[in-house]
Tab-separated table of C-alpha atoms in Angstrom:
chain	number	residue	atom	x	y	z
A	106	MET	CA	0.057	0.066	0.322
A	107	GLU	CA	3.167	2.447	0.786
A	108	LEU	CA	4.283	1.858	-2.706
A	109	ILE	CA	1.005	2.295	-4.314
A	110	GLY	CA	0.988	5.960	-2.457
A	111	TYR	CA	4.356	6.982	-3.454
A	112	PHE	CA	3.635	5.777	-7.151
A	113	LEU	CA	0.178	7.946	-7.212
A	114	VAL	CA	1.992	10.853	-5.316
A	115	ALA	CA	4.909	10.765	-8.382
A	116	VAL	CA	1.581	10.377	-11.123
A	117	GLY	CA	0.450	13.545	-9.756
A	118	VAL	CA	3.679	15.707	-9.566
A	119	ALA	CA	4.401	14.789	-13.140
A	120	ALA	CA	0.414	15.712	-14.042
A	121	ILE	CA	1.178	18.825	-12.644
A	122	ALA	CA	4.908	19.472	-14.363
A	123	TYR	CA	3.502	18.852	-17.728
A	124	GLY	CA	0.467	21.569	-17.019
A	125	VAL	CA	2.860	24.173	-15.941
A	126	PHE	CA	5.070	22.890	-19.105
A	127	ALA	CA	1.595	23.094	-21.246
A	128	SER	CA	0.830	26.450	-20.315
A	129	ARG	CA	3.968	27.920	-20.567
A	130	ARG	CA	4.202	26.589	-24.419
A	131	ARG	CA	0.695	27.982	-25.371
A	132	PRO	CA	2.124	31.479	-26.177
A	133	ASP	CA	4.192	29.715	-28.480
A	134	ALA	CA	1.557	27.770	-30.007
A	135	ALA	CA	-0.486	30.750	-30.895
A	136	ALA	CA	2.498	32.602	-32.775
A	137	PRO	CA	1.929	31.459	-36.181
A	138	GLU	CA	-1.281	33.333	-35.767
A	139	ALA	CA	0.386	36.374	-34.415
A	140	GLU	CA	3.034	36.438	-36.958
A	141	ALA	CA	0.436	36.213	-39.577
A	142	VAL	CA	-1.433	39.334	-37.791
A	143	SER	CA	2.289	41.251	-37.907
A	144	GLU	CA	2.736	40.406	-41.800
A	145	MET	CA	-0.884	41.963	-42.502
A	146	ASP	CA	0.273	45.036	-40.604
A	147	HIS	CA	3.697	45.178	-42.788
A	148	ARG	CA	3.665	47.887	-44.826
A	149	ILE	CA	4.047	48.165	-49.015
A	150	ARG	CA	7.702	49.650	-49.422
A	151	PRO	CA	9.295	51.273	-52.871
A	152	GLU	CA	11.621	49.748	-54.335
A	153	VAL	CA	15.391	50.480	-53.962
A	154	THR	CA	17.260	50.640	-57.108
A	155	SER	CA	20.948	51.883	-55.698
A	156	PHE	CA	22.033	53.165	-52.556
A	157	HIS	CA	25.469	55.445	-52.401
A	158	VAL	CA	27.489	57.472	-49.811
A	159	GLU	CA	28.921	60.214	-51.453
A	160	GLY	CA	31.439	61.947	-48.732
A	161	GLU	CA	28.607	63.012	-45.947
A	162	VAL	CA	25.587	62.228	-47.915
A	163	ALA	CA	23.695	59.053	-48.361
A	164	ARG	CA	21.910	58.971	-51.497
A	165	VAL	CA	18.639	56.444	-51.851
A	166	ASP	CA	16.774	55.952	-55.177
A	167	PHE	CA	13.932	54.234	-55.589
A	168	ALA	CA	11.705	52.554	-58.640
A	169	VAL	CA	8.962	55.024	-58.356
A	170	PRO	CA	7.713	57.282	-61.215
A	171	VAL	CA	7.371	60.896	-60.466
A	172	PRO	CA	4.164	62.849	-61.506
A	173	ASP	CA	4.586	65.465	-64.403
A	174	GLY	CA	5.547	68.740	-62.881
A	175	GLY	CA	7.555	66.977	-59.521
A	176	ALA	CA	6.766	65.189	-56.532
A	177	ASP	CA	3.958	66.266	-54.429
A	178	GLU	CA	4.580	66.853	-50.433
A	179	VAL	CA	2.798	63.518	-49.736
A	180	LEU	CA	4.933	61.550	-52.191
A	181	SER	CA	8.294	63.774	-51.162
A	182	GLU	CA	7.392	62.779	-47.333
A	183	LEU	CA	6.863	59.321	-48.313
A	184	LEU	CA	10.095	58.861	-49.823
A	185	GLU	CA	12.077	60.785	-47.218
A	186	TYR	CA	10.977	58.499	-44.216
A	187	GLU	CA	11.617	55.486	-47.023
A	188	ALA	CA	15.165	56.700	-47.756
A	189	ILE	CA	15.906	57.380	-43.785
A	190	GLU	CA	14.765	53.749	-43.200
A	191	VAL	CA	16.916	52.486	-45.741
A	192	VAL	CA	19.930	54.335	-44.190
A	193	ARG	CA	18.873	52.630	-40.733
A	194	GLU	CA	18.934	49.204	-42.186
A	195	LYS	CA	22.571	49.594	-44.133
A	196	ALA	CA	23.859	51.036	-40.786
A	197	ARG	CA	23.480	47.732	-39.666
A	198	ASN	CA	26.651	46.420	-41.468
A	199	LEU	CA	27.616	49.576	-43.301
A	200	PRO	CA	29.498	52.424	-41.382
A	201	ILE	CA	27.945	55.815	-41.485
A	202	ASP	CA	29.418	58.003	-39.185
A	203	GLN	CA	30.377	60.743	-41.599
A	204	VAL	CA	26.583	60.915	-42.829
A	205	THR	CA	25.281	64.107	-42.302
A	206	LYS	CA	22.228	64.268	-44.481
A	207	VAL	CA	19.971	61.672	-46.706
A	208	VAL	CA	18.760	62.314	-49.991
A	209	ALA	CA	15.981	61.134	-51.590
A	210	LEU	CA	15.243	60.091	-55.306
A	211	ALA	CA	12.527	58.613	-57.307
A	212	SER	CA	13.626	57.537	-61.150
A	213	GLY	CA	16.892	59.667	-60.493
A	214	ILE	CA	15.135	62.768	-59.803
A	215	GLY	CA	15.766	64.273	-56.096
A	216	VAL	CA	12.225	64.500	-54.347
A	217	ALA	CA	13.544	65.153	-50.882
A	218	SER	CA	16.668	65.695	-48.154
A	219	VAL	CA	16.819	65.873	-44.342
A	220	GLU	CA	19.849	67.026	-42.550
A	221	LEU	CA	20.603	64.606	-39.710
A	222	PRO	CA	20.856	65.999	-36.123
A	223	SER	CA	24.857	65.175	-36.063
A	224	ALA	CA	26.816	62.922	-37.812
A	225	GLY	CA	25.779	59.474	-38.326
A	226	GLU	CA	23.079	59.913	-35.822
A	227	LEU	CA	19.558	59.177	-37.528
A	228	PRO	CA	16.464	60.278	-36.329
A	229	PRO	CA	14.374	57.946	-34.088
A	230	GLU	CA	12.196	55.523	-35.581
A	231	MET	CA	8.489	56.658	-36.279
A	232	GLU	CA	5.738	55.238	-37.930
A	233	PRO	CA	5.367	56.162	-41.548
A	234	PRO	CA	3.912	59.618	-42.828
A	235	ILE	CA	0.811	57.752	-44.550
A	236	SER	CA	-0.102	54.134	-44.766
A	237	LEU	CA	0.753	52.800	-47.878
A	238	HIS	CA	-2.187	49.803	-47.653
A	239	LEU	CA	-5.574	50.585	-47.503
A	240	ASP	CA	-8.035	48.623	-44.688
A	241	ALA	CA	-6.300	45.068	-45.126
A	242	GLY	CA	-9.491	43.786	-43.165
A	243	ASP	CA	-12.162	44.897	-46.260
A	244	ASP	CA	-12.858	43.353	-49.042
A	245	PRO	CA	-13.790	45.960	-51.742
A	246	LEU	CA	-14.281	43.738	-54.596
A	247	SER	CA	-17.404	42.195	-53.026
A	248	HIS	CA	-19.063	45.585	-53.525
A	249	GLY	CA	-20.714	47.113	-56.990
A	250	VAL	CA	-19.891	49.728	-59.171
A	251	GLY	CA	-22.014	52.320	-57.530
A	252	PRO	CA	-25.080	54.088	-58.995
A	253	SER	CA	-23.422	56.412	-61.636
A	254	ALA	CA	-22.871	53.351	-63.988
A	255	ASP	CA	-25.943	52.459	-65.683
A	256	ALA	CA	-26.492	51.749	-68.859
A	257	SER	CA	-27.156	54.811	-70.022
A	258	GLU	CA	-23.057	55.482	-69.702
A	259	ALA	CA	-22.401	52.460	-71.827
A	260	GLY	CA	-22.175	52.477	-75.477
A	261	ALA	CA	-19.824	53.106	-78.378
A	262	PRO	CA	-17.399	56.548	-77.839
A	263	SER	CA	-17.934	59.159	-79.494
A	264	THR	CA	-14.413	59.279	-80.520
A	265	ASP	CA	-11.458	56.665	-81.761
A	266	THR	CA	-8.889	58.015	-80.066
A	267	LEU	CA	-8.959	58.008	-76.029
A	268	PRO	CA	-7.002	60.045	-73.822
A	269	PRO	CA	-4.736	58.299	-70.950
A	270	LEU	CA	-7.182	57.251	-67.995
A	271	GLY	CA	-4.978	59.076	-65.679
A	272	SER	CA	-6.512	62.536	-67.083
A	273	GLU	CA	-9.746	61.542	-66.259
A	274	VAL	CA	-9.526	59.823	-62.880
A	275	ARG	CA	-9.487	61.405	-59.893
A	276	VAL	CA	-7.071	59.604	-57.246
A	277	PRO	CA	-6.524	60.885	-53.448
A	278	ALA	CA	-3.024	62.030	-52.783
A	279	ALA	CA	-2.017	59.150	-50.221
A	280	VAL	CA	-3.524	56.455	-52.957
A	281	GLU	CA	-1.596	58.167	-55.712
A	282	ALA	CA	1.850	57.818	-53.605
A	283	GLY	CA	1.082	54.286	-52.733
A	284	LEU	CA	0.151	53.520	-56.461
A	285	ARG	CA	3.336	55.369	-57.060
A	286	THR	CA	5.218	53.102	-54.786
A	287	LEU	CA	4.752	50.237	-56.296
A	288	GLY	CA	5.860	51.646	-59.702
A	289	VAL	CA	2.483	52.788	-60.884
A	290	ASP	CA	2.538	55.981	-62.879
A	291	VAL	CA	-1.135	56.805	-62.311
A	292	GLN	CA	-0.649	59.644	-65.177
A	293	ALA	CA	0.238	56.940	-67.967
A	294	ALA	CA	-0.826	54.098	-66.600
A	295	ASP	CA	-3.378	51.733	-68.666
A	296	ALA	CA	-6.238	50.469	-66.701
A	297	PRO	CA	-5.135	46.442	-66.050
A	298	GLU	CA	-1.764	48.065	-64.131
A	299	PHE	CA	-4.031	50.995	-62.668
A	300	VAL	CA	-6.476	48.501	-60.841
A	301	ARG	CA	-3.808	45.628	-60.038
A	302	GLY	CA	-2.129	48.457	-57.866
A	303	LEU	CA	-5.272	48.997	-56.283
A	304	VAL	CA	-5.517	45.404	-55.302
A	305	THR	CA	-2.156	44.921	-54.017
A	306	LEU	CA	-2.474	48.109	-51.785
A	307	HIS	CA	-5.453	46.517	-50.479
A	308	ARG	CA	-3.396	43.220	-49.503
A	309	TYR	CA	-5.008	40.534	-52.006
A	310	SER	CA	-2.704	37.895	-52.730
A	311	ILE	CA	-2.389	37.761	-56.391
A	312	GLU	CA	-1.944	34.384	-58.622
A	313	GLU	CA	-1.141	34.789	-62.261
A	314	ARG	CA	-3.208	32.435	-64.399
A	315	ASP	CA	-1.614	33.865	-67.801
A	316	ASP	CA	-0.503	37.151	-69.386
A	317	ARG	CA	-4.142	38.710	-69.143
A	318	THR	CA	-5.579	37.234	-66.047
A	319	TYR	CA	-4.854	36.414	-62.250
A	320	LEU	CA	-6.872	35.558	-59.461
A	321	ALA	CA	-7.123	37.790	-56.279
A	322	ARG	CA	-7.847	36.130	-52.849
A	323	LYS	CA	-8.715	37.502	-49.176
A	324	GLY	CA	-10.687	36.258	-46.494
A	325	GLY	CA	-11.444	32.704	-48.841
A	326	VAL	CA	-12.511	34.469	-51.752
A	327	THR	CA	-11.517	34.459	-54.870
A	328	THR	CA	-11.968	36.663	-58.218
A	329	LEU	CA	-10.689	35.934	-61.046
A	330	VAL	CA	-9.526	39.189	-62.971
A	331	ARG	CA	-9.357	39.487	-66.912
A	332	ASN	CA	-6.986	42.577	-68.136
A	333	VAL	CA	-8.155	43.616	-71.558
A	334	PRO	CA	-5.478	46.304	-72.536
A	335	HIS	CA	-6.243	49.277	-74.873
A	336	GLY	CA	-3.353	50.358	-77.142
A	337	ALA	CA	-2.827	53.822	-78.825
A	338	ASP	CA	-4.277	52.258	-82.329
A	339	ASP	CA	-7.121	49.867	-80.507
A	340	TYR	CA	-10.728	49.919	-81.392
A	341	PRO	CA	-12.153	52.132	-77.852
A	342	GLU	CA	-14.832	50.061	-77.673
A	343	LEU	CA	-14.685	46.343	-75.635
A	344	GLY	CA	-15.281	43.960	-78.184
A	345	GLU	CA	-17.791	40.841	-77.742
A	346	GLY	CA	-15.355	38.349	-78.208
A	347	ASP	CA	-13.456	39.807	-74.857
A	348	ILE	CA	-16.834	39.801	-73.468
A	349	ARG	CA	-17.855	36.277	-74.449
A	350	GLY	CA	-13.893	34.626	-73.805
A	351	PHE	CA	-14.097	36.185	-69.801
A	352	VAL	CA	-17.660	34.948	-69.076
A	353	ALA	CA	-16.642	31.279	-70.387
A	354	ASP	CA	-13.688	31.466	-68.875
A	355	PHE	CA	-14.720	32.764	-65.128
A	356	VAL	CA	-17.607	30.114	-65.298
A	357	GLN	CA	-14.730	27.236	-65.625
A	358	SER	CA	-12.462	29.068	-63.126
A	359	GLY	CA	-14.567	27.756	-60.259
A	360	ALA	CA	-13.603	31.367	-59.107
A	361	ASP	CA	-16.087	33.092	-56.506
A	362	ARG	CA	-16.444	36.177	-58.364
A	363	GLY	CA	-15.141	37.447	-61.703
A	364	MET	CA	-14.094	41.258	-62.946
A	365	LEU	CA	-12.987	42.520	-66.342
A	366	VAL	CA	-10.743	45.481	-66.615
A	367	THR	CA	-10.435	47.818	-69.217
A	368	ALA	CA	-9.860	51.468	-70.438
A	369	LYS	CA	-11.803	51.075	-73.277
A	370	TYR	CA	-15.635	51.860	-73.124
A	371	ALA	CA	-18.265	49.004	-72.346
A	372	PRO	CA	-21.415	48.197	-75.104
A	373	TYR	CA	-24.613	47.954	-73.632
A	374	ALA	CA	-24.073	43.969	-73.836
A	375	ILE	CA	-22.495	44.009	-70.742
A	376	TYR	CA	-25.638	44.817	-68.474
A	377	GLU	CA	-27.286	41.537	-69.868
A	378	ARG	CA	-23.975	39.662	-68.781
A	379	GLU	CA	-23.934	41.133	-65.348
A	380	ARG	CA	-27.634	40.664	-64.898
A	381	SER	CA	-27.781	36.864	-66.062
A	382	GLU	CA	-24.460	36.709	-63.848
A	383	PRO	CA	-24.532	38.562	-60.835
A	384	ARG	CA	-21.090	37.623	-59.971
A	385	ILE	CA	-19.185	39.357	-62.612
A	386	GLN	CA	-18.272	42.948	-63.203
A	387	PHE	CA	-17.222	44.840	-65.707
A	388	ILE	CA	-14.830	47.821	-64.813
A	389	SER	CA	-14.457	49.732	-67.988
A	390	ARG	CA	-13.743	53.354	-68.703
A	391	GLU	CA	-16.972	54.756	-67.720
A	392	ARG	CA	-16.778	52.947	-64.405
A	393	MET	CA	-13.661	53.725	-63.486
A	394	GLN	CA	-14.296	56.636	-61.254
A	395	SER	CA	-16.791	54.690	-59.450
A	396	PHE	CA	-14.045	51.497	-58.815
A	397	VAL	CA	-11.560	54.334	-57.738
A	398	ASP	CA	-13.607	55.822	-55.020
A	399	ARG	CA	-14.533	52.252	-53.601
A	400	MET	CA	-11.006	50.967	-53.225
A	401	ALA	CA	-10.249	54.252	-51.891
A	402	THR	CA	-12.566	54.647	-49.148
A	403	SER	CA	-13.103	51.234	-48.123
């Protein structure tokens, strides 16, 4: 009996020890989820094309297109911030004791500079001046194109020559800075590049299907995106063949939603297509402003 008593005590001690060990392990078990949240909050950063220290000046060049007339205040402040952060990262492996000034460039054009408090002393780490992603938890592709995009706006265009899309679409300064950070020249981009930039800012994961098609995923929902580029010599109205091909590919894809993107005008036929298949939508030239507004404000 005495041996049985000792055995039971030993079992009890082992159980308590396991419980303490398991409780200490639980935070580690939750680490992947915390890591996922941190990754979602991680900001989108511009691509660095070069970094040079010349004497007392550190120069950081980014692959960011500069708008006509030069960078505005929002873009300048953003790239100034990113340039300092690049120097901060480089300082882990490179000496910067002599650096007194950091210059930010965009595609080789100087857009901002900052004097350091003293040689080699960087400003304290701060939050970026603007957020380079929109609401990471929202799914704006699930929304409609807006009440202004009705059948009265569709139909054959009045001219065969279409101006650049950027000359007709208004984009908030912070969103434009985000698009330029991704390398999208808002003033010159065609609709597919423009829309893909907005989708990227909203933190959709993107899977390429072919050179005109990709899948945008978020929250377990998949959107098939078909790009129809508009060249300078192209007919300015979306063709029936592109419409039929998009609808057929969407049905076969198994995606939850489908979206065709083009800078061309859309014919009346798209409204019948959308009525018969509510899961698809056409983002054409006359609908682009409504699309940008919903992406910018979601």
